[in-house]
CSV table of C-alpha atoms in Angstrom, one decimal:
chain,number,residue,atom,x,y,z
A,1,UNK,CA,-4.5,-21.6,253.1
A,2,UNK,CA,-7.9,-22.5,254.4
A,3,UNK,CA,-10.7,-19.9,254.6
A,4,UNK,CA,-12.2,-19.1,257.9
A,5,UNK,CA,-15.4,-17.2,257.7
A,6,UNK,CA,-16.7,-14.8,260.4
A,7,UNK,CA,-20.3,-14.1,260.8
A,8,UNK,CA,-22.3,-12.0,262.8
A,9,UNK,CA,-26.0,-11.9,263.3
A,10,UNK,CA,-28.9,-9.4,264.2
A,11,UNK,CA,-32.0,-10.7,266.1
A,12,UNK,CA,-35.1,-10.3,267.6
A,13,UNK,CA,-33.5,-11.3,271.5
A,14,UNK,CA,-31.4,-13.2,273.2
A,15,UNK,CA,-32.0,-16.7,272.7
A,16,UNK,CA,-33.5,-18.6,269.9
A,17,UNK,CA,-34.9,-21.1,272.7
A,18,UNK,CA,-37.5,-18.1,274.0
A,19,UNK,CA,-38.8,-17.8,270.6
A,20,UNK,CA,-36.2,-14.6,268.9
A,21,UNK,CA,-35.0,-15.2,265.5
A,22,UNK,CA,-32.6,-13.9,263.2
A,23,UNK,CA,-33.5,-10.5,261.3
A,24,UNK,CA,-29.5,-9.9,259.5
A,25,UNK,CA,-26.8,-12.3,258.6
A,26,UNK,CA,-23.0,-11.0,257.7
A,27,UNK,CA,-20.1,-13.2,256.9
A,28,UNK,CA,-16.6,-12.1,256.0
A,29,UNK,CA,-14.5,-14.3,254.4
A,30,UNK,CA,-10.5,-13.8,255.4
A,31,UNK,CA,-7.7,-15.5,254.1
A,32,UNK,CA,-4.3,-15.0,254.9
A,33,UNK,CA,-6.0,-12.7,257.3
A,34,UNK,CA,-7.2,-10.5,254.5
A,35,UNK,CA,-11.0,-10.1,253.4
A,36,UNK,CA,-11.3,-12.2,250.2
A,37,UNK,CA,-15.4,-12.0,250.1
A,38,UNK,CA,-18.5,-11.1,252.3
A,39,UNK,CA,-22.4,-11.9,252.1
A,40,UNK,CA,-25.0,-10.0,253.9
A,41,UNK,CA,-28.6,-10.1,254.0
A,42,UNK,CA,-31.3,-9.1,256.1
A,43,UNK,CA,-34.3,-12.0,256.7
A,44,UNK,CA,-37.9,-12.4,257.2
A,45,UNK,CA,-38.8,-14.7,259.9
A,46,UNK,CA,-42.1,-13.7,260.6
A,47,UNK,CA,-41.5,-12.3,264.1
A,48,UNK,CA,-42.3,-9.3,265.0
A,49,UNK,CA,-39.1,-7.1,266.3
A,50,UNK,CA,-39.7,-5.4,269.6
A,51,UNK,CA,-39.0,-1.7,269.7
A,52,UNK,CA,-36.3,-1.8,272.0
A,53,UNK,CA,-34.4,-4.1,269.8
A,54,UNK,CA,-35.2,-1.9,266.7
A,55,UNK,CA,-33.5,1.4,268.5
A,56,UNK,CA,-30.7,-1.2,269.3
A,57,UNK,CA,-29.9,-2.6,265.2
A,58,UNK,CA,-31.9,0.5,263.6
A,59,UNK,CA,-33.5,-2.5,261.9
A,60,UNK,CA,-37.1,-1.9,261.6
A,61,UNK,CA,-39.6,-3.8,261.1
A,62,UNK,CA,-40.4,-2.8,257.6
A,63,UNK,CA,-36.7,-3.1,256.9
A,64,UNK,CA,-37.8,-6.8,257.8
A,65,UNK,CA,-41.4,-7.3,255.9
A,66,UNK,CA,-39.6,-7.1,252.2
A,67,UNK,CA,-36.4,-9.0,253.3
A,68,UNK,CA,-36.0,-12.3,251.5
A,69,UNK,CA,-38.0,-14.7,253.8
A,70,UNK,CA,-35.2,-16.8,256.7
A,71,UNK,CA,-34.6,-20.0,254.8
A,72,UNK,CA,-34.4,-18.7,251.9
A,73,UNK,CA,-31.0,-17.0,253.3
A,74,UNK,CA,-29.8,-19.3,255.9
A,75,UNK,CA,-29.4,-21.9,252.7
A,76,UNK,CA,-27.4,-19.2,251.1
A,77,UNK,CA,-25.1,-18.3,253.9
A,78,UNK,CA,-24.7,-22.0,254.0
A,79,UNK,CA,-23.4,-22.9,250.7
A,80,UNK,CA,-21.3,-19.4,251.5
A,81,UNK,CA,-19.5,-21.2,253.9
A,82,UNK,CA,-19.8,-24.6,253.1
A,83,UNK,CA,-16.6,-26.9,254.6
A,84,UNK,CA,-15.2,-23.3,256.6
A,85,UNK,CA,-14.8,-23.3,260.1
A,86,UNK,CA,-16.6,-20.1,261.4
A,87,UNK,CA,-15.6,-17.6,264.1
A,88,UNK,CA,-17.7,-14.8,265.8
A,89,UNK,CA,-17.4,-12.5,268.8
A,90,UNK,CA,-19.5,-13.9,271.6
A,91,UNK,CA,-19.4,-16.6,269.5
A,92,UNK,CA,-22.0,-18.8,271.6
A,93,UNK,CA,-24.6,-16.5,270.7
A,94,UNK,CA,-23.9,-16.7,267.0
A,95,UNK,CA,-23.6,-20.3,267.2
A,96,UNK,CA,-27.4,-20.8,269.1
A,97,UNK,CA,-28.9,-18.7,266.1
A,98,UNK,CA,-26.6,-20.4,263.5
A,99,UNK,CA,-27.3,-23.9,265.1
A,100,UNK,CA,-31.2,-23.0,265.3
A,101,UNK,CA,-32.1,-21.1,261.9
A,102,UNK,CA,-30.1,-24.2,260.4
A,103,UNK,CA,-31.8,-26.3,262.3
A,104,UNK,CA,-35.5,-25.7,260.7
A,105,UNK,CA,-34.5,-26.5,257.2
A,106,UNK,CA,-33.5,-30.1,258.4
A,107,UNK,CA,-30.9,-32.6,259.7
A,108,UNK,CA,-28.4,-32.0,256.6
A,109,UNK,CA,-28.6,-28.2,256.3
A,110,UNK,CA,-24.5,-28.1,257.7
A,111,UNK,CA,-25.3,-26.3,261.5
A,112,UNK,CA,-22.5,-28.4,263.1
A,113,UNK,CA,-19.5,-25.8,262.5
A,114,UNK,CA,-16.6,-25.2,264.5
A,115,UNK,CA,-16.8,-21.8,266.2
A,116,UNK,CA,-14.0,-19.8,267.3
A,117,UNK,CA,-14.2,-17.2,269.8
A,118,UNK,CA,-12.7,-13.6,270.2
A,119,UNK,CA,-14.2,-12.4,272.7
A,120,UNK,CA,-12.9,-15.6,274.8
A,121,UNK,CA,-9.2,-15.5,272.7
A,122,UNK,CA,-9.2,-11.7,273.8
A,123,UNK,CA,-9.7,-12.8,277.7
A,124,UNK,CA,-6.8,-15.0,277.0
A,125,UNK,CA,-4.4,-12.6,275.4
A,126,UNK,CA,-4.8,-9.5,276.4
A,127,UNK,CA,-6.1,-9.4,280.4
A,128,UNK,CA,-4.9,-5.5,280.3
A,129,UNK,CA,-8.0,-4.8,277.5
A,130,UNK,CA,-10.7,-3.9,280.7
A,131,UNK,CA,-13.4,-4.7,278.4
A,132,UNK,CA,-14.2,-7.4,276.0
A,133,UNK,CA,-17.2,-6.2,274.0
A,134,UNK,CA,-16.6,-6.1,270.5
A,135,UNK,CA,-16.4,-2.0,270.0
A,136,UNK,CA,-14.0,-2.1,273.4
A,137,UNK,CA,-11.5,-4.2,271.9
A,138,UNK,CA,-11.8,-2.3,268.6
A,139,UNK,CA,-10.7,0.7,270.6
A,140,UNK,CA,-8.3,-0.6,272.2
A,141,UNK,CA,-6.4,-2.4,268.8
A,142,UNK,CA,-7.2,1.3,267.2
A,143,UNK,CA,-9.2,-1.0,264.9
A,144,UNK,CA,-10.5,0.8,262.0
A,145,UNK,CA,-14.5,1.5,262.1
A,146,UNK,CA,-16.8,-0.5,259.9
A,147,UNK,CA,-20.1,1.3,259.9
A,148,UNK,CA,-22.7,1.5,262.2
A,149,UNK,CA,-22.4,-0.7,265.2
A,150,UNK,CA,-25.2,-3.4,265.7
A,151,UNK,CA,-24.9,-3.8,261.8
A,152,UNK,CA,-24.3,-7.3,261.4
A,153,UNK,CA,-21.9,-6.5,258.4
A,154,UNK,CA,-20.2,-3.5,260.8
A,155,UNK,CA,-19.6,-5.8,263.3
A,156,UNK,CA,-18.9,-9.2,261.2
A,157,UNK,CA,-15.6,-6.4,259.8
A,158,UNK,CA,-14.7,-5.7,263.5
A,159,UNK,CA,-14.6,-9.4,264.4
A,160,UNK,CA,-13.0,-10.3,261.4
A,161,UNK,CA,-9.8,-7.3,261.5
A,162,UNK,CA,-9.8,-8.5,265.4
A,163,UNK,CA,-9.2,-12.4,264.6
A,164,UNK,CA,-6.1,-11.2,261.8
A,165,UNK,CA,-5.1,-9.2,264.9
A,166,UNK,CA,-5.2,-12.1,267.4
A,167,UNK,CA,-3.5,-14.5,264.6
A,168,UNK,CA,-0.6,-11.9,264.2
A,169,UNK,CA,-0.3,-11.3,268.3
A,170,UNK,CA,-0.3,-14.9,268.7
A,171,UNK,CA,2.5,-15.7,266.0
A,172,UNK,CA,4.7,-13.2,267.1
A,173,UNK,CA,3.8,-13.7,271.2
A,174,UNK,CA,4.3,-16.9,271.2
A,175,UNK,CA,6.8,-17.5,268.0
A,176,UNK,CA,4.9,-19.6,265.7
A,177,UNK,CA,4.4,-20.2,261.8
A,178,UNK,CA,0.6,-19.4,262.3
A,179,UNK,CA,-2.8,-19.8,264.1
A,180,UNK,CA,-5.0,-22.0,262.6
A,181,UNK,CA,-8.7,-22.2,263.2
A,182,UNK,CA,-8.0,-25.4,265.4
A,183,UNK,CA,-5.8,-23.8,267.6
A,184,UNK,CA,-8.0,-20.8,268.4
A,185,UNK,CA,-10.5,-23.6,269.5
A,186,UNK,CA,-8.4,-24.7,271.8
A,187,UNK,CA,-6.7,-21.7,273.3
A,188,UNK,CA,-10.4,-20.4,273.8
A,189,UNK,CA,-10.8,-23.2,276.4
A,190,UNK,CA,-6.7,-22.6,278.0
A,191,UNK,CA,-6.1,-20.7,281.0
A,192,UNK,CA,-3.8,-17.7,280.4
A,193,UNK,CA,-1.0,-19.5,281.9
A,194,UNK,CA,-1.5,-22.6,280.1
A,195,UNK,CA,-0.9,-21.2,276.7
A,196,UNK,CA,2.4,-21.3,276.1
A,197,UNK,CA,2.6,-25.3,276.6
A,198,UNK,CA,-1.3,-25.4,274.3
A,199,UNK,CA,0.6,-24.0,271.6
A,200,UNK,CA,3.3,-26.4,272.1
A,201,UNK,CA,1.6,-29.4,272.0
A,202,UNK,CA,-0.7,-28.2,269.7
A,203,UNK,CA,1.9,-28.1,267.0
A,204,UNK,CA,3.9,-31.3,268.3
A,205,UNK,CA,0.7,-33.2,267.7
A,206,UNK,CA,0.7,-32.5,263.8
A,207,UNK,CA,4.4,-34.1,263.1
């Protein structure tokens, strides 16, 4: 069974194009849609946090001065997940900061992952949820708290007990042997109404 690792991140803002960078990586490991091993780390990058963002995480900037320095832990969480397609709630956001912390240690450092979704699977599958933020959904599944929200580890569990939820929902919804990292891709880009025929030829195309 192929691992599929699911990472969150903690940063200084928004976008990594204004300047923020990563202050806390998480990745959870699941296989069989069970947590087989994790890696977490906070990161200096030499930005200051703002104070807003530090209420936010409750990471402070001294949390930050004595963390390991940003490459140093991006090349970790790379060989972590080295040949694993990644998923992430929101997952555009984590895949900016993945894509751009990766990007500064140079053209081979592996920032070209596959991302999968669940906030966007969760729009999909379950239009009755109201919301789609990450503790929303959790509530809604009566997903089992992690920790401290805002925690990248905290929320990296969430994500990860949603996407074994989403797997399950959509084997039994839809009848199928399993959900594969490739097919979340492309149900993440299906109109609700499309799904059903998605998941058919998704699974013609492999005989």
């Amino acid at each position: 069974m192929t691992r599929v690792g699911v990472i969150d991140f903690e940063t200084t803002g928004l976008s990594p194009t204004m300047g923020d960078r990563a202050t806390e990586i998480a990745i959870v490991v699941l296989e069989d849609g069970r947590p087989v091993d994790r890696f977490q780390s906070l990161m200096n990058a030499g930005v200051r946090i703002p104070a807003f963002i530090e209420q936010y995480t409750g990471i402070s900037n001294d949390m930050i001065r004595t963390a390991p320095p940003a490459a140093e832990v991006m090349s970790q969480a790379a060989r972590f997940v080295q040949g694993m397609p990644l998923v992430a709630h929101n997952a555009s956001f984590d895949q900016r900061f993945w894509a751009a912390e990766l990007g500064r240690l140079g053209p081979d450092s592996g920032a070209d992952h596959a991302f999968a979704c669940t906030m966007l699977l969760s729009r999909r599958l379950y239009p009755e949820a109201g919301s789609y933020r990450l503790q929303s959904l959790a509530a809604f599944h009566a997903l089992p708290p992690a920790g401290r929200a805002h925690r990248a580890m905290a929320d990296a569990e969430v994500a990860a007990a949603l996407l074994s939820r989403i797997q399950q929902d959509i084997r039994r919804q839809y009848q199928v042997d399993a959900a594969p990292h490739a097919l979340l891709v492309k149900l993440q880009r299906t109109q609700r109404k499309a799904l059903p025929k998605a998941i058919e030829a998704f699974f013609a195309s492999l005989n």
